[in-house]
């Protein structure tokens, strides 16, 4: 079971941290968790592609988590995908997808008629609106949706991947969430969002004190993430979805270390973690973590 961080950013524009998206590979299966801006490019950088995705799982419908969805659909078609794309997401996903495809229908109709590609199966979408509980069973692998606390968003989830040998938990966007802690218990990797409040400064015309308070209220603070990892007993904490995208890494690690003594990865786009051999790969670097 391998995790690749495709995009570790947020709505802020960055050339280093693309929009929130992760890839989980289990054997030959490829699962995409969220589809933020640049996800299709990062998929290629990770050695995958839209045509290979077995399921897209959306934690919630905030724009930064779904921005590249149409690009994924059309690029998968151009890559020769020969089957419908399966999309799982909260209530409202079907309405969003229907509207998205209706918006682009004139262009798609023109492309289909003019390009004469051998199949349009990739443009067929199988949408499942999810509730709490197991949403996918694929052999020994199960994917479970866990409601998380991202109010005022009414429906937001984290995801737990488990095959009986390894377990990976994705927080999605959430404030401190005891339900997620319980669901992630003993995970080989906890991939968790991080709001670095000391770095979010007042900015006239952009951020007010109310802005900062409200945004912080539905994310997990950098001073809380270590507690989440410690209480869940996670064997490795992988930080992603950084708000803001530029921050002091040493100070962030100090926040985490106050509560969690296990391995901590400050996530970067295209960083990979292999649960079975506990190895981190980023660029030309490879780091082996303790097996125990």
mmCIF file of C-alpha atoms in Angstrom:
data_model
loop_
_atom_site.group_PDB
_atom_site.id
_atom_site.type_symbol
_atom_site.label_atom_id
_atom_site.label_comp_id
_atom_site.label_asym_id
_atom_site.label_seq_id
_atom_site.Cartn_x
_atom_site.Cartn_y
_atom_site.Cartn_z
ATOM 1 C CA UNK A 1 0.000 0.000 0.000
ATOM 2 C CA UNK A 2 1.648 3.218 -1.226
ATOM 3 C CA UNK A 3 0.623 6.823 -0.707
ATOM 4 C CA UNK A 4 1.743 9.616 -3.021
ATOM 5 C CA UNK A 5 0.966 13.212 -2.167
ATOM 6 C CA UNK A 6 0.008 14.793 -5.478
ATOM 7 C CA UNK A 7 -0.882 18.223 -4.148
ATOM 8 C CA UNK A 8 -0.228 19.522 -0.623
ATOM 9 C CA UNK A 9 -1.582 23.049 -0.978
ATOM 10 C CA UNK A 10 -4.834 24.883 -0.407
ATOM 11 C CA UNK A 11 -6.791 27.589 -2.288
ATOM 12 C CA UNK A 12 -3.681 29.781 -2.229
ATOM 13 C CA UNK A 13 -1.882 29.689 -5.578
ATOM 14 C CA UNK A 14 1.543 28.067 -5.458
ATOM 15 C CA UNK A 15 3.955 26.712 -8.047
ATOM 16 C CA UNK A 16 5.347 24.259 -5.469
ATOM 17 C CA UNK A 17 2.190 23.057 -3.738
ATOM 18 C CA UNK A 18 -0.664 22.180 -6.075
ATOM 19 C CA UNK A 19 -4.272 21.696 -4.977
ATOM 20 C CA UNK A 20 -5.202 18.962 -2.465
ATOM 21 C CA UNK A 21 -4.977 15.489 -3.964
ATOM 22 C CA UNK A 22 -3.433 12.133 -3.050
ATOM 23 C CA UNK A 23 -2.944 8.815 -4.791
ATOM 24 C CA UNK A 24 -3.188 5.477 -2.982
ATOM 25 C CA UNK A 25 -1.893 2.436 -4.843
ATOM 26 C CA UNK A 26 -2.782 -1.057 -3.687
ATOM 27 C CA UNK A 27 -1.284 -3.646 -5.978
ATOM 28 C CA UNK A 28 -2.469 -2.665 -9.446
ATOM 29 C CA UNK A 29 -5.335 -0.572 -8.079
ATOM 30 C CA UNK A 30 -5.121 3.241 -8.161
ATOM 31 C CA UNK A 31 -7.370 5.378 -5.948
ATOM 32 C CA UNK A 32 -7.468 9.169 -6.149
ATOM 33 C CA UNK A 33 -8.409 11.051 -2.981
ATOM 34 C CA UNK A 34 -9.615 14.537 -3.986
ATOM 35 C CA UNK A 35 -8.803 16.228 -7.265
ATOM 36 C CA UNK A 36 -7.402 19.701 -6.668
ATOM 37 C CA UNK A 37 -5.800 21.939 -9.264
ATOM 38 C CA UNK A 38 -2.927 20.244 -11.086
ATOM 39 C CA UNK A 39 -3.896 16.732 -10.000
ATOM 40 C CA UNK A 40 -3.762 15.387 -13.563
ATOM 41 C CA UNK A 41 -0.219 16.682 -14.079
ATOM 42 C CA UNK A 42 0.892 15.334 -10.719
ATOM 43 C CA UNK A 43 -0.624 11.929 -11.527
ATOM 44 C CA UNK A 44 1.729 11.651 -14.501
ATOM 45 C CA UNK A 45 4.616 12.785 -12.299
ATOM 46 C CA UNK A 46 3.735 9.979 -9.880
ATOM 47 C CA UNK A 47 3.797 7.354 -12.633
ATOM 48 C CA UNK A 48 0.033 7.047 -12.843
ATOM 49 C CA UNK A 49 -2.645 8.599 -15.060
ATOM 50 C CA UNK A 50 -6.353 9.314 -15.111
ATOM 51 C CA UNK A 51 -6.936 6.306 -17.340
ATOM 52 C CA UNK A 52 -5.655 4.043 -14.531
ATOM 53 C CA UNK A 53 -7.800 5.395 -11.692
ATOM 54 C CA UNK A 54 -10.154 2.782 -10.231
ATOM 55 C CA UNK A 55 -12.083 5.248 -8.081
ATOM 56 C CA UNK A 56 -12.090 8.957 -7.278
ATOM 57 C CA UNK A 57 -12.988 9.720 -3.657
ATOM 58 C CA UNK A 58 -14.005 13.274 -2.774
ATOM 59 C CA UNK A 59 -13.748 14.263 0.869
ATOM 60 C CA UNK A 60 -16.076 17.231 0.329
ATOM 61 C CA UNK A 61 -17.115 19.684 -2.347
ATOM 62 C CA UNK A 62 -14.987 22.729 -1.581
ATOM 63 C CA UNK A 63 -13.568 24.057 -4.832
ATOM 64 C CA UNK A 64 -9.912 23.415 -3.998
ATOM 65 C CA UNK A 65 -10.658 19.682 -3.685
ATOM 66 C CA UNK A 66 -12.542 19.277 -6.972
ATOM 67 C CA UNK A 67 -11.034 21.912 -9.274
ATOM 68 C CA UNK A 68 -9.318 19.460 -11.647
ATOM 69 C CA UNK A 69 -12.177 16.978 -11.924
ATOM 70 C CA UNK A 70 -13.229 17.840 -15.462
ATOM 71 C CA UNK A 71 -9.592 17.860 -16.563
ATOM 72 C CA UNK A 72 -9.257 14.370 -15.078
ATOM 73 C CA UNK A 73 -12.309 13.191 -17.028
ATOM 74 C CA UNK A 74 -11.283 14.583 -20.403
ATOM 75 C CA UNK A 75 -7.580 13.749 -20.060
ATOM 76 C CA UNK A 76 -8.510 10.164 -19.121
ATOM 77 C CA UNK A 77 -10.496 9.995 -22.372
ATOM 78 C CA UNK A 78 -7.545 11.340 -24.336
ATOM 79 C CA UNK A 79 -5.321 8.740 -22.654
ATOM 80 C CA UNK A 80 -7.531 5.933 -23.991
ATOM 81 C CA UNK A 81 -9.501 5.037 -20.881
ATOM 82 C CA UNK A 82 -11.991 2.332 -21.887
ATOM 83 C CA UNK A 83 -14.315 2.328 -18.861
ATOM 84 C CA UNK A 84 -16.482 4.799 -16.944
ATOM 85 C CA UNK A 85 -14.893 6.832 -14.155
ATOM 86 C CA UNK A 86 -16.217 5.894 -10.710
ATOM 87 C CA UNK A 87 -16.664 8.892 -8.426
ATOM 88 C CA UNK A 88 -17.576 8.708 -4.722
ATOM 89 C CA UNK A 89 -18.476 11.825 -2.782
ATOM 90 C CA UNK A 90 -20.876 13.395 -0.293
ATOM 91 C CA UNK A 91 -24.467 14.368 -0.933
ATOM 92 C CA UNK A 92 -24.432 16.985 -3.683
ATOM 93 C CA UNK A 93 -21.756 15.226 -5.752
ATOM 94 C CA UNK A 94 -24.228 13.991 -8.382
ATOM 95 C CA UNK A 95 -25.725 17.437 -8.805
ATOM 96 C CA UNK A 96 -22.256 18.938 -9.150
ATOM 97 C CA UNK A 97 -21.142 16.346 -11.714
ATOM 98 C CA UNK A 98 -24.344 16.711 -13.728
ATOM 99 C CA UNK A 99 -23.872 20.485 -13.819
ATOM 100 C CA UNK A 100 -20.194 20.164 -14.714
ATOM 101 C CA UNK A 101 -20.885 17.860 -17.633
ATOM 102 C CA UNK A 102 -23.808 19.991 -18.806
ATOM 103 C CA UNK A 103 -21.548 23.067 -18.795
ATOM 104 C CA UNK A 104 -19.014 21.356 -21.049
ATOM 105 C CA UNK A 105 -21.516 19.390 -23.193
ATOM 106 C CA UNK A 106 -21.271 21.645 -26.306
ATOM 107 C CA UNK A 107 -17.489 21.277 -26.375
ATOM 108 C CA UNK A 108 -17.623 17.541 -25.657
ATOM 109 C CA UNK A 109 -20.198 16.948 -28.369
ATOM 110 C CA UNK A 110 -17.973 18.800 -30.838
ATOM 111 C CA UNK A 111 -14.863 16.882 -29.760
ATOM 112 C CA UNK A 112 -16.622 13.515 -29.946
ATOM 113 C CA UNK A 113 -17.945 14.244 -33.437
ATOM 114 C CA UNK A 114 -14.677 15.679 -34.765
ATOM 115 C CA UNK A 115 -11.968 13.599 -33.074
ATOM 116 C CA UNK A 116 -13.488 10.194 -33.890
ATOM 117 C CA UNK A 117 -11.871 8.447 -30.926
ATOM 118 C CA UNK A 118 -12.646 4.710 -30.658
ATOM 119 C CA UNK A 119 -14.543 4.939 -27.365
ATOM 120 C CA UNK A 120 -16.446 7.449 -25.226
ATOM 121 C CA UNK A 121 -16.641 5.149 -22.193
ATOM 122 C CA UNK A 122 -14.293 7.431 -20.249
ATOM 123 C CA UNK A 123 -16.899 10.185 -20.471
ATOM 124 C CA UNK A 124 -19.467 7.997 -18.727
ATOM 125 C CA UNK A 125 -19.465 8.672 -14.984
ATOM 126 C CA UNK A 126 -20.676 6.374 -12.228
ATOM 127 C CA UNK A 127 -21.424 8.623 -9.256
ATOM 128 C CA UNK A 128 -22.081 7.247 -5.765
ATOM 129 C CA UNK A 129 -23.127 9.615 -2.992
ATOM 130 C CA UNK A 130 -21.694 8.236 0.228
ATOM 131 C CA UNK A 131 -22.649 8.022 3.875
ATOM 132 C CA UNK A 132 -20.612 6.938 6.884
ATOM 133 C CA UNK A 133 -19.328 3.365 6.742
ATOM 134 C CA UNK A 134 -17.662 1.067 4.252
ATOM 135 C CA UNK A 135 -18.040 2.390 0.702
ATOM 136 C CA UNK A 136 -15.714 0.095 -1.278
ATOM 137 C CA UNK A 137 -14.692 -3.528 -0.928
ATOM 138 C CA UNK A 138 -12.127 -4.764 -3.450
ATOM 139 C CA UNK A 139 -10.752 -8.160 -2.516
ATOM 140 C CA UNK A 140 -9.088 -7.733 0.871
ATOM 141 C CA UNK A 141 -9.175 -3.938 0.593
ATOM 142 C CA UNK A 142 -11.884 -1.891 2.235
ATOM 143 C CA UNK A 143 -12.428 1.862 2.093
ATOM 144 C CA UNK A 144 -14.432 3.401 4.912
ATOM 145 C CA UNK A 145 -15.867 6.919 5.024
ATOM 146 C CA UNK A 146 -15.621 8.708 8.379
ATOM 147 C CA UNK A 147 -17.645 11.903 8.972
ATOM 148 C CA UNK A 148 -15.326 14.719 10.022
ATOM 149 C CA UNK A 149 -15.856 18.206 11.446
ATOM 150 C CA UNK A 150 -15.642 20.835 8.719
ATOM 151 C CA UNK A 151 -18.699 22.917 9.614
ATOM 152 C CA UNK A 152 -20.411 24.833 8.102
ATOM 153 C CA UNK A 153 -19.825 22.210 5.388
ATOM 154 C CA UNK A 154 -22.668 19.799 6.053
ATOM 155 C CA UNK A 155 -21.083 16.678 4.610
ATOM 156 C CA UNK A 156 -17.337 16.076 4.825
ATOM 157 C CA UNK A 157 -15.428 12.814 5.196
ATOM 158 C CA UNK A 158 -12.084 11.286 5.935
ATOM 159 C CA UNK A 159 -11.198 7.916 4.383
ATOM 160 C CA UNK A 160 -9.651 4.785 5.866
ATOM 161 C CA UNK A 161 -7.972 2.263 3.545
ATOM 162 C CA UNK A 162 -7.279 -1.144 5.083
ATOM 163 C CA UNK A 163 -6.395 -4.588 3.731
ATOM 164 C CA UNK A 164 -5.901 -6.382 7.050
ATOM 165 C CA UNK A 165 -2.139 -5.900 6.868
ATOM 166 C CA UNK A 166 -1.792 -2.172 6.362
ATOM 167 C CA UNK A 167 -3.951 0.840 7.051
ATOM 168 C CA UNK A 168 -3.846 4.412 5.786
ATOM 169 C CA UNK A 169 -6.076 7.223 7.050
ATOM 170 C CA UNK A 170 -6.823 10.468 5.204
ATOM 171 C CA UNK A 171 -8.287 13.252 7.343
ATOM 172 C CA UNK A 172 -9.811 15.392 4.628
ATOM 173 C CA UNK A 173 -10.531 18.897 5.921
ATOM 174 C CA UNK A 174 -11.499 18.872 9.581
ATOM 175 C CA UNK A 175 -11.188 20.503 12.940
ATOM 176 C CA UNK A 176 -9.897 18.305 15.784
ATOM 177 C CA UNK A 177 -12.037 15.198 15.339
ATOM 178 C CA UNK A 178 -12.297 12.377 17.927
ATOM 179 C CA UNK A 179 -14.222 10.243 15.427
ATOM 180 C CA UNK A 180 -11.302 10.368 13.005
ATOM 181 C CA UNK A 181 -8.844 9.566 15.795
ATOM 182 C CA UNK A 182 -10.780 6.416 16.637
ATOM 183 C CA UNK A 183 -11.132 5.343 12.999
ATOM 184 C CA UNK A 184 -7.411 5.920 12.337
ATOM 185 C CA UNK A 185 -6.262 3.938 15.356
ATOM 186 C CA UNK A 186 -3.020 2.084 14.647
ATOM 187 C CA UNK A 187 -2.731 3.365 11.070
ATOM 188 C CA UNK A 188 0.565 2.823 9.266
ATOM 189 C CA UNK A 189 0.159 6.373 7.999
ATOM 190 C CA UNK A 190 -2.136 9.226 8.996
ATOM 191 C CA UNK A 191 -2.306 11.795 6.205
ATOM 192 C CA UNK A 192 -3.596 14.907 7.942
ATOM 193 C CA UNK A 193 -4.290 18.521 7.057
ATOM 194 C CA UNK A 194 -2.516 21.311 8.916
ATOM 195 C CA UNK A 195 -3.475 24.922 9.643
ATOM 196 C CA UNK A 196 -0.380 26.856 10.752
ATOM 197 C CA UNK A 197 -2.017 29.694 12.627
ATOM 198 C CA UNK A 198 1.146 31.612 13.515
ATOM 199 C CA UNK A 199 1.809 32.057 9.791
ATOM 200 C CA UNK A 200 -1.667 33.391 8.976
ATOM 201 C CA UNK A 201 -1.323 37.124 9.572
ATOM 202 C CA UNK A 202 -3.795 39.940 9.228
ATOM 203 C CA UNK A 203 -3.650 41.370 5.735
ATOM 204 C CA UNK A 204 -5.690 44.534 5.062
ATOM 205 C CA UNK A 205 -8.078 44.041 2.193
ATOM 206 C CA UNK A 206 -7.532 40.261 2.268
ATOM 207 C CA UNK A 207 -7.904 38.874 5.807
ATOM 208 C CA UNK A 208 -9.746 40.295 8.800
ATOM 209 C CA UNK A 209 -9.609 38.968 12.373
ATOM 210 C CA UNK A 210 -12.968 37.306 11.690
ATOM 211 C CA UNK A 211 -11.566 35.691 8.536
ATOM 212 C CA UNK A 212 -8.676 34.152 10.464
ATOM 213 C CA UNK A 213 -10.876 32.949 13.321
ATOM 214 C CA UNK A 214 -13.459 31.392 11.017
ATOM 215 C CA UNK A 215 -10.935 29.639 8.780
ATOM 216 C CA UNK A 216 -9.028 28.300 11.787
ATOM 217 C CA UNK A 217 -12.273 26.981 13.287
ATOM 218 C CA UNK A 218 -12.791 24.358 10.603
ATOM 219 C CA UNK A 219 -9.215 23.170 10.267
ATOM 220 C CA UNK A 220 -6.819 21.389 12.621
ATOM 221 C CA UNK A 221 -4.208 23.712 14.090
ATOM 222 C CA UNK A 222 -0.528 22.838 13.884
ATOM 223 C CA UNK A 223 -0.529 22.713 17.698
ATOM 224 C CA UNK A 224 -3.291 20.056 17.595
ATOM 225 C CA UNK A 225 -2.140 17.716 14.807
ATOM 226 C CA UNK A 226 0.470 16.013 17.000
ATOM 227 C CA UNK A 227 -2.235 15.242 19.564
ATOM 228 C CA UNK A 228 -4.347 13.630 16.844
ATOM 229 C CA UNK A 229 -1.447 11.408 15.773
ATOM 230 C CA UNK A 230 -0.528 10.483 19.346
ATOM 231 C CA UNK A 231 -4.093 9.654 20.381
ATOM 232 C CA UNK A 232 -4.673 7.545 17.269
ATOM 233 C CA UNK A 233 -1.433 5.624 17.748
ATOM 234 C CA UNK A 234 -0.457 6.285 14.133
ATOM 235 C CA UNK A 235 2.914 4.821 13.163
ATOM 236 C CA UNK A 236 3.683 7.771 10.896
ATOM 237 C CA UNK A 237 2.166 11.247 10.520
ATOM 238 C CA UNK A 238 2.171 12.743 7.030
ATOM 239 C CA UNK A 239 1.214 16.409 6.964
ATOM 240 C CA UNK A 240 -0.510 17.889 3.923
ATOM 241 C CA UNK A 241 -3.040 20.550 2.834
ATOM 242 C CA UNK A 242 -0.952 23.308 4.387
ATOM 243 C CA UNK A 243 -2.599 26.620 5.186
ATOM 244 C CA UNK A 244 -0.720 28.783 4.340
ATOM 245 C CA UNK A 245 1.513 27.189 1.716
ATOM 246 C CA UNK A 246 4.674 28.992 2.860
ATOM 247 C CA UNK A 247 5.771 28.378 6.452
ATOM 248 C CA UNK A 248 8.668 27.705 8.805
ATOM 249 C CA UNK A 249 9.179 23.921 8.677
ATOM 250 C CA UNK A 250 11.319 23.772 11.825
ATOM 251 C CA UNK A 251 8.714 25.652 13.851
ATOM 252 C CA UNK A 252 5.986 23.363 12.525
ATOM 253 C CA UNK A 253 7.934 20.272 13.532
ATOM 254 C CA UNK A 254 8.432 21.745 16.994
ATOM 255 C CA UNK A 255 4.652 22.074 17.301
ATOM 256 C CA UNK A 256 4.179 18.417 16.373
ATOM 257 C CA UNK A 257 7.014 17.146 18.544
ATOM 258 C CA UNK A 258 5.376 18.639 21.628
ATOM 259 C CA UNK A 259 2.796 15.830 21.421
ATOM 260 C CA UNK A 260 3.945 13.130 18.999
ATOM 261 C CA UNK A 261 7.211 11.209 19.101
ATOM 262 C CA UNK A 262 6.763 9.091 15.985
ATOM 263 C CA UNK A 263 7.962 9.755 12.446
ATOM 264 C CA UNK A 264 6.642 13.015 10.966
ATOM 265 C CA UNK A 265 6.766 13.887 7.280
ATOM 266 C CA UNK A 266 6.236 17.490 6.254
ATOM 267 C CA UNK A 267 4.549 16.583 2.996
ATOM 268 C CA UNK A 268 5.752 17.818 -0.362
ATOM 269 C CA UNK A 269 4.140 17.322 -3.746
ATOM 270 C CA UNK A 270 5.065 13.895 -5.190
ATOM 271 C CA UNK A 271 6.421 12.583 -1.881
ATOM 272 C CA UNK A 272 5.702 8.843 -1.598
ATOM 273 C CA UNK A 273 5.351 6.566 1.425
ATOM 274 C CA UNK A 274 5.347 2.768 1.077
ATOM 275 C CA UNK A 275 3.646 1.159 4.077
ATOM 276 C CA UNK A 276 5.012 -2.346 3.550
ATOM 277 C CA UNK A 277 8.691 -1.390 3.563
ATOM 278 C CA UNK A 278 8.236 1.898 5.473
ATOM 279 C CA UNK A 279 10.199 3.891 2.962
ATOM 280 C CA UNK A 280 9.825 7.541 2.006
ATOM 281 C CA UNK A 281 10.786 8.610 -1.513
ATOM 282 C CA UNK A 282 10.991 12.214 -2.670
ATOM 283 C CA UNK A 283 12.919 13.191 -5.743
ATOM 284 C CA UNK A 284 16.225 11.326 -5.616
ATOM 285 C CA UNK A 285 16.077 10.852 -1.842
ATOM 286 C CA UNK A 286 14.972 7.604 -0.195
ATOM 287 C CA UNK A 287 14.595 7.284 3.572
ATOM 288 C CA UNK A 288 13.860 4.065 5.472
ATOM 289 C CA UNK A 289 11.802 4.451 8.651
ATOM 290 C CA UNK A 290 11.996 2.000 11.579
ATOM 291 C CA UNK A 291 9.931 -1.132 10.959
ATOM 292 C CA UNK A 292 8.840 -1.470 14.581
#
